[in-house]
Amino acid sequence: MNALHFAKRICALLLLLALLSALAGCGQSGDESAAPEAIEPKGKVYYSYFDTVSYVYDYAGDSAERFDDRSAEVSLILQEYHQLFDIYHEYAGVVNLCTLNKAAGGEALSLDPRLIDFLLTARDMYDLTGGEMNVMLGAVLRLWHDCREAASTDPEHASIPTEEQLKEAEGHTGIELLEIDAEKGTARITDPLASIDVGALGKGYAVERAAEYLESVGAEGYVLNVGGNIRCIGARPDGSGWVTAIRNPDRAAEDFALRIRISDTACVTSGIYERYFTVDGVRYHHIIDKDTLNPAAYYESLTVITRDSGLADALSTALFCMPWEESVRLAESLEGVEALWIFPDGEQRSTSGFAAYAAEA
Ligand code: ADP
Ligand code: MG
């Protein structure tokens, strides 16, 4: 099944992260009280959030009790955002995005302040990316989602949305159809056929809130990974970063395009291999270009490194949907943002500051 396959791939990636990190720590002692290579990283894994696998790692040698407390709080934060952002299910006592979508065309709803903050951020991300990352693309995304789901149960009869369906749906994707009253704490979707989909931003945003919590309690040497949205809190105890690898989109999971070393920052990749289905031998992935209403065709993967994991998530989707000149111009214009583009022929291009993250072989 798809989800399991996905989980396995993430596991492989994380194992690699752990392995490479262990290697990177070797031979770097210096502090007689705690030789870093002596510290066994602790980890927890959760399967219930955002339709993916989530990991919390502690490389700083926290006591088992403290790690349990901190990872439990991270898990709770992810769970709460998972419920708030879910567009397919509602939960007892929670007004979430599913509720907001159902109420489209009706009255404004009072929302949890966290949801209001999120919606305001989503609108900022729309502005920042010239509408390439648009949470109001729900009507179009649903057509693709339904075809993908149908293909997973009946691959023989897999099909893609028709041009007419896509064009019709496009008429219900304006960002202005989402009205937010921050003062009153309410929001409403004005068009009954419009809907919100936060797949491009929700995970990264939630990870950033969890990272904020860890920072607020003085945690250092933690790594969060929620479905490939990686956020490092501080650095390893010896001050070095974690080595992780960016997958080669075309090849087996063991083959990596590039290794990077990161600390105190987020790293998010959007790729054609994350979720897709096949019709008549053609692969259709899940990142949709607003200009064609079809899967974006410029790159095979797009990696963003920046401190805020929500920004990294939004940009990884948006830059993926932009032609090279525009994409690199936007990335270079943003302070503290670095990006790596992998093209269909395997060519790699990056922002001028990306090389600083390259890990020595
Ligand atoms: P992933 O979550 O698989 O790591 P992304 O962060 O790129 O990948 O988000 C992809 C998801 O975002 C899609 O599954 C869909 O729900 C949504 N999405 C796809 N294209 C867009 C877009 N242009 N704007 C906003 N959301 C999008
Ligand atoms: Mg994204």
Coordinates of C-alpha atoms and ligand atoms in Angstrom, one line a residue:
M1 CA 0.0 0.0 0.0
N2 CA 1.1 3.5 -0.8
A3 CA 1.4 4.8 2.8
L4 CA 3.5 1.9 3.9
H5 CA 5.8 2.3 0.9
F6 CA 6.1 6.0 1.8
A7 CA 6.8 5.1 5.4
K8 CA 9.6 2.7 4.4
R9 CA 11.2 5.3 2.3
I10 CA 11.2 7.8 5.1
C11 CA 12.6 5.2 7.4
A12 CA 15.4 4.6 5.1
L13 CA 16.2 8.3 4.8
L14 CA 16.1 8.6 8.6
L15 CA 18.3 5.7 9.2
L16 CA 20.7 7.3 6.9
L17 CA 20.4 10.6 8.7
A18 CA 21.2 8.8 12.0
L19 CA 24.1 6.9 10.5
L20 CA 25.7 9.8 8.8
S21 CA 25.3 11.8 12.0
A22 CA 27.0 9.2 14.0
L23 CA 29.8 9.2 11.5
A24 CA 30.1 12.9 11.5
G25 CA 30.5 12.9 15.3
C26 CA 33.5 10.5 15.3
G27 CA 36.8 11.7 16.4
Q28 CA 35.5 15.1 17.7
S29 CA 35.8 15.0 21.4
G30 CA 37.3 18.1 23.1
D31 CA 34.9 18.3 26.0
E32 CA 36.0 15.9 28.7
S33 CA 32.6 15.9 30.5
A34 CA 30.8 14.4 27.5
A35 CA 32.5 13.0 24.6
P36 CA 29.9 13.4 21.8
E37 CA 30.5 10.0 20.2
A38 CA 29.6 8.4 23.6
I39 CA 26.1 9.9 23.4
E40 CA 23.6 7.5 21.9
P41 CA 20.9 9.5 20.1
K42 CA 17.4 8.8 21.4
G43 CA 14.4 8.7 19.0
K44 CA 10.7 8.4 19.0
V45 CA 8.5 7.7 16.0
Y46 CA 4.8 8.6 15.4
Y47 CA 2.6 7.3 12.6
S48 CA -0.6 9.3 13.2
Y49 CA 0.1 12.7 11.9
F50 CA -0.2 14.3 8.5
D51 CA -0.5 11.0 6.7
T52 CA 3.2 10.4 7.2
V53 CA 5.9 9.3 9.6
S54 CA 7.2 11.7 12.2
Y55 CA 10.5 11.4 14.2
V56 CA 11.8 13.2 17.2
Y57 CA 15.6 12.8 17.9
D58 CA 17.7 13.9 20.8
Y59 CA 21.4 13.9 20.2
A60 CA 22.2 16.0 23.3
G61 CA 22.0 13.2 25.9
D62 CA 18.9 14.4 27.8
S63 CA 17.8 12.1 30.5
A64 CA 15.2 9.5 29.4
E65 CA 12.6 11.3 31.5
R66 CA 13.3 14.7 30.0
F67 CA 13.3 13.2 26.5
D68 CA 10.0 11.5 27.2
D69 CA 8.5 14.8 28.4
R70 CA 9.8 16.8 25.5
S71 CA 8.9 14.3 22.8
A72 CA 5.4 13.9 24.3
E73 CA 4.8 17.6 24.1
V74 CA 6.1 17.7 20.5
S75 CA 3.7 14.8 19.7
L76 CA 0.8 16.7 21.3
I77 CA 1.6 19.8 19.2
L78 CA 1.8 17.8 16.0
Q79 CA -1.5 16.0 16.9
E80 CA -3.3 19.3 17.6
Y81 CA -2.2 20.8 14.3
H82 CA -3.0 17.6 12.5
Q83 CA -6.5 17.8 13.7
L84 CA -6.9 21.5 13.0
F85 CA -5.5 21.1 9.5
D86 CA -7.3 17.9 8.5
I87 CA -9.6 18.6 5.5
Y88 CA -11.0 15.1 5.4
H89 CA -12.2 14.4 9.0
E90 CA -13.7 16.4 11.8
Y91 CA -12.9 15.7 15.5
A92 CA -15.2 16.0 18.5
G93 CA -15.0 19.6 19.9
V94 CA -12.6 20.8 17.2
V95 CA -13.6 23.3 14.5
N96 CA -11.0 22.5 11.8
L97 CA -10.4 23.1 8.1
C98 CA -12.8 20.3 7.2
T99 CA -15.5 22.3 9.1
L100 CA -14.5 25.5 7.3
N101 CA -14.6 23.8 3.9
K102 CA -18.1 22.3 4.7
A103 CA -19.3 25.8 5.7
A104 CA -18.1 27.3 2.3
G105 CA -20.7 29.8 1.0
G106 CA -22.3 30.1 4.5
E107 CA -21.6 32.0 7.7
A108 CA -18.2 32.9 9.1
L109 CA -16.9 30.4 11.7
S110 CA -15.1 31.2 15.0
L111 CA -11.8 29.5 14.8
D112 CA -9.0 28.5 17.2
P113 CA -6.5 31.4 17.3
R114 CA -3.8 29.0 16.0
L115 CA -5.9 28.4 12.9
I116 CA -6.4 32.1 12.3
D117 CA -2.6 32.6 12.6
F118 CA -2.0 29.8 10.2
L119 CA -4.5 31.2 7.6
L120 CA -2.9 34.6 7.8
T121 CA 0.5 33.0 7.2
A122 CA -0.9 31.0 4.3
R123 CA -2.1 34.3 2.8
D124 CA 1.3 35.9 3.3
M125 CA 2.9 32.8 1.5
Y126 CA 0.5 33.4 -1.4
D127 CA 1.7 37.0 -1.7
L128 CA 5.3 36.0 -1.3
T129 CA 5.2 33.4 -4.0
G130 CA 3.1 35.3 -6.5
G131 CA 0.2 32.9 -5.9
E132 CA 2.3 29.7 -6.8
M133 CA 1.6 28.3 -3.3
N134 CA -2.2 28.8 -3.0
V135 CA -4.1 27.1 -0.2
M136 CA -7.3 28.0 -2.0
L137 CA -6.4 25.6 -4.9
G138 CA -8.6 23.0 -3.2
A139 CA -11.1 22.6 -6.0
V140 CA -8.4 21.8 -8.5
L141 CA -6.3 19.6 -6.1
R142 CA -9.4 17.6 -5.2
L143 CA -9.8 16.5 -8.8
W144 CA -6.2 15.3 -8.9
H145 CA -6.5 13.7 -5.5
D146 CA -9.7 11.8 -6.5
C147 CA -8.0 10.4 -9.6
R148 CA -4.9 9.4 -7.6
E149 CA -7.1 7.6 -5.0
A150 CA -9.1 5.9 -7.8
A151 CA -5.9 4.8 -9.5
S152 CA -4.6 3.2 -6.3
T153 CA -7.6 0.9 -6.0
D154 CA -8.2 0.4 -9.8
P155 CA -4.9 1.1 -11.7
E156 CA -6.2 -0.5 -14.9
H157 CA -8.8 2.3 -15.2
A158 CA -6.7 5.1 -14.0
S159 CA -7.6 8.5 -15.6
I160 CA -6.7 12.2 -15.1
P161 CA -9.1 15.1 -14.7
T162 CA -10.4 16.5 -18.0
E163 CA -9.4 20.0 -19.2
E164 CA -13.0 21.2 -18.7
Q165 CA -13.2 19.9 -15.1
L166 CA -9.9 21.6 -14.3
K167 CA -10.9 24.9 -16.0
E168 CA -14.2 24.9 -14.2
A169 CA -12.5 24.2 -10.8
E170 CA -10.0 27.0 -11.5
G171 CA -12.8 29.4 -11.2
H172 CA -13.1 28.6 -7.5
T173 CA -9.5 29.1 -6.4
G174 CA -9.2 32.8 -5.8
I175 CA -7.3 33.7 -2.6
E176 CA -9.9 36.4 -2.0
L177 CA -12.5 33.7 -1.5
L178 CA -11.0 33.1 1.9
E179 CA -12.1 35.9 4.2
I180 CA -10.3 36.2 7.5
D181 CA -11.3 38.6 10.3
A182 CA -8.3 38.4 12.6
E183 CA -9.9 40.8 15.2
K184 CA -13.0 38.7 15.5
G185 CA -11.1 35.5 15.2
T186 CA -13.4 34.3 12.3
A187 CA -13.0 33.1 8.8
R188 CA -15.2 32.1 5.9
I189 CA -14.9 30.8 2.4
T190 CA -17.3 32.8 0.4
D191 CA -17.8 30.5 -2.6
P192 CA -19.6 27.1 -1.9
L193 CA -17.5 25.4 -4.6
A194 CA -14.2 26.7 -3.2
S195 CA -12.1 24.8 -0.7
I196 CA -8.9 25.0 1.2
D197 CA -6.0 22.5 1.0
V198 CA -3.0 23.0 3.2
G199 CA -0.9 20.1 2.0
A200 CA 1.9 22.4 0.8
L201 CA 2.3 24.3 4.1
G202 CA 0.7 22.5 7.0
K203 CA 3.4 20.0 7.9
G204 CA 6.2 22.5 7.8
Y205 CA 4.2 25.1 9.8
A206 CA 3.3 22.5 12.5
V207 CA 7.0 21.4 12.7
E208 CA 8.0 25.0 13.3
R209 CA 5.5 25.3 16.2
A210 CA 7.0 22.2 17.7
A211 CA 10.5 23.6 17.2
E212 CA 9.4 26.8 18.9
Y213 CA 8.3 24.8 21.9
L214 CA 11.7 22.9 22.0
E215 CA 13.5 26.2 21.8
S216 CA 11.4 27.8 24.5
V217 CA 12.4 25.0 27.0
G218 CA 16.1 25.4 26.0
A219 CA 16.4 22.2 24.1
E220 CA 19.5 21.8 21.9
G221 CA 20.6 19.0 19.7
Y222 CA 17.2 17.9 18.6
V223 CA 16.1 17.0 15.2
L224 CA 12.4 16.8 14.0
N225 CA 11.5 15.0 10.8
V226 CA 7.9 15.0 9.8
G227 CA 7.6 13.3 6.4
G228 CA 10.9 14.7 5.2
N229 CA 10.3 18.2 6.7
I230 CA 13.5 18.3 8.7
R231 CA 14.1 20.9 11.4
C232 CA 17.2 20.9 13.5
I233 CA 17.1 22.6 16.9
G234 CA 20.6 23.9 17.7
A235 CA 23.5 21.7 16.8
R236 CA 25.2 18.5 17.9
P237 CA 26.8 18.7 21.3
D238 CA 30.3 19.2 19.7
G239 CA 28.9 22.1 17.8
S240 CA 28.8 20.4 14.4
G241 CA 25.8 19.9 12.2
W242 CA 23.9 16.8 11.1
V243 CA 24.7 15.4 7.7
T244 CA 21.7 14.4 5.6
A245 CA 21.3 13.5 2.0
I246 CA 19.1 14.8 -0.8
R247 CA 17.7 12.0 -2.8
N248 CA 18.4 11.4 -6.4
P249 CA 14.9 11.7 -7.7
D250 CA 15.4 9.1 -10.5
R251 CA 17.3 6.4 -8.7
A252 CA 16.9 3.9 -5.9
A253 CA 16.5 5.3 -2.4
E254 CA 20.1 4.4 -1.5
D255 CA 21.5 6.7 -4.2
F256 CA 21.8 10.3 -3.2
A257 CA 22.3 13.4 -5.2
L258 CA 24.1 15.4 -2.6
R259 CA 25.0 15.4 1.1
I260 CA 24.5 18.5 3.2
R261 CA 25.4 19.5 6.7
I262 CA 22.8 21.5 8.6
S263 CA 22.2 22.8 12.1
D264 CA 19.7 25.2 13.6
T265 CA 17.7 25.3 10.4
A266 CA 15.0 23.6 8.4
C267 CA 15.4 21.6 5.2
V268 CA 12.4 20.6 3.1
T269 CA 12.3 18.9 -0.3
S270 CA 9.4 18.7 -2.7
G271 CA 9.8 16.0 -5.4
I272 CA 8.0 14.2 -8.2
Y273 CA 8.5 10.9 -6.4
E274 CA 6.6 11.7 -3.2
R275 CA 3.1 10.9 -4.4
Y276 CA 2.0 10.0 -7.9
F277 CA 0.0 7.7 -10.1
T278 CA 0.4 6.5 -13.6
V279 CA -1.9 6.7 -16.6
D280 CA -0.9 5.1 -19.9
G281 CA 2.7 5.0 -18.8
V282 CA 2.8 8.7 -17.8
R283 CA 3.5 9.6 -14.2
Y284 CA 1.3 12.3 -12.6
H285 CA 2.7 13.7 -9.3
H286 CA 1.0 15.8 -6.7
I287 CA 2.4 19.3 -7.0
I288 CA 0.1 21.3 -9.3
D289 CA 1.2 24.3 -11.3
K290 CA -1.5 27.0 -11.2
D291 CA -0.7 28.1 -14.8
T292 CA -1.3 24.7 -16.3
L293 CA -3.5 23.1 -13.6
N294 CA -1.3 20.0 -14.2
P295 CA 1.6 18.6 -12.3
A296 CA 4.5 21.1 -12.5
A297 CA 7.0 20.0 -15.1
Y298 CA 10.1 22.1 -14.5
Y299 CA 12.1 20.0 -12.0
E300 CA 12.3 16.6 -10.4
S301 CA 13.1 17.9 -6.9
L302 CA 13.4 21.2 -5.1
T303 CA 15.1 21.6 -1.8
V304 CA 14.9 24.6 0.4
I305 CA 17.1 25.4 3.5
T306 CA 15.9 28.2 5.7
R307 CA 15.4 28.5 9.4
D308 CA 11.6 28.6 9.4
S309 CA 10.2 25.2 8.5
G310 CA 6.9 26.7 7.4
L311 CA 8.6 29.0 5.0
A312 CA 10.8 26.2 3.7
D313 CA 7.7 24.0 3.1
A314 CA 5.8 26.8 1.3
L315 CA 8.8 27.7 -0.8
S316 CA 9.7 24.1 -1.7
T317 CA 6.2 23.8 -3.4
A318 CA 6.2 27.3 -4.9
L319 CA 9.7 27.3 -6.4
F320 CA 8.9 23.9 -7.8
C321 CA 6.1 25.4 -9.8
M322 CA 8.1 28.3 -11.3
P323 CA 10.3 28.4 -14.4
W324 CA 14.0 28.6 -13.7
E325 CA 14.6 32.4 -14.0
E326 CA 11.6 33.3 -11.9
S327 CA 12.3 30.5 -9.4
V328 CA 16.0 31.4 -8.8
R329 CA 15.1 35.2 -8.7
L330 CA 12.6 34.6 -5.9
A331 CA 14.9 32.3 -3.9
E332 CA 17.9 34.7 -4.2
S333 CA 15.7 37.7 -3.2
L334 CA 14.9 36.1 0.2
E335 CA 17.4 36.6 3.0
G336 CA 18.5 33.3 4.7
V337 CA 16.9 31.1 2.0
E338 CA 19.0 28.7 -0.1
A339 CA 17.6 26.3 -2.6
L340 CA 18.7 23.4 -4.8
W341 CA 17.0 22.5 -8.1
I342 CA 17.3 19.1 -9.7
F343 CA 16.2 19.1 -13.3
P344 CA 14.7 16.2 -15.3
D345 CA 18.1 15.5 -16.9
G346 CA 19.8 15.3 -13.5
E347 CA 21.4 18.7 -13.7
Q348 CA 21.7 20.4 -10.3
R349 CA 21.6 24.2 -9.8
S350 CA 21.5 26.1 -6.6
T351 CA 21.5 29.5 -5.0
S352 CA 24.8 31.2 -4.5
G353 CA 24.9 30.4 -0.7
F354 CA 23.8 26.7 -1.0
A355 CA 27.4 25.5 -1.4
A356 CA 28.2 26.5 2.2
Y357 CA 25.9 23.6 3.3
A358 CA 27.6 20.9 1.1
A359 CA 29.1 18.2 3.3
E360 CA 32.6 17.1 2.7
A361 CA 32.6 13.5 1.3
Ligands
ADP1 P1 4.9 16.9 0.4 O1 3.8 17.4 1.4 O2 4.5 15.7 -0.2 O3 6.2 17.0 1.0 P2 4.6 19.6 -0.8 O4 5.0 20.3 0.4 O5 5.2 20.1 -2.1 O6 4.9 18.0 -0.7 O7 3.0 19.7 -0.8 C1 2.3 19.0 -1.8 C2 0.8 19.1 -1.4 O8 0.4 20.5 -1.4 C3 -0.1 18.4 -2.4 O9 -0.4 17.1 -2.0 C4 -1.4 19.2 -2.4 O10 -2.2 18.9 -1.3 C5 -0.8 20.6 -2.1 N1 -0.5 21.4 -3.4 C6 0.0 20.9 -4.6 N2 0.2 21.9 -5.4 C7 0.0 23.1 -4.7 C8 0.1 24.5 -5.0 N3 0.5 24.9 -6.2 N4 -0.3 25.3 -4.1 C9 -0.8 24.9 -2.9 N5 -0.9 23.6 -2.5 C10 -0.5 22.7 -3.4
MG2 MG 5.6 22.3 0.6

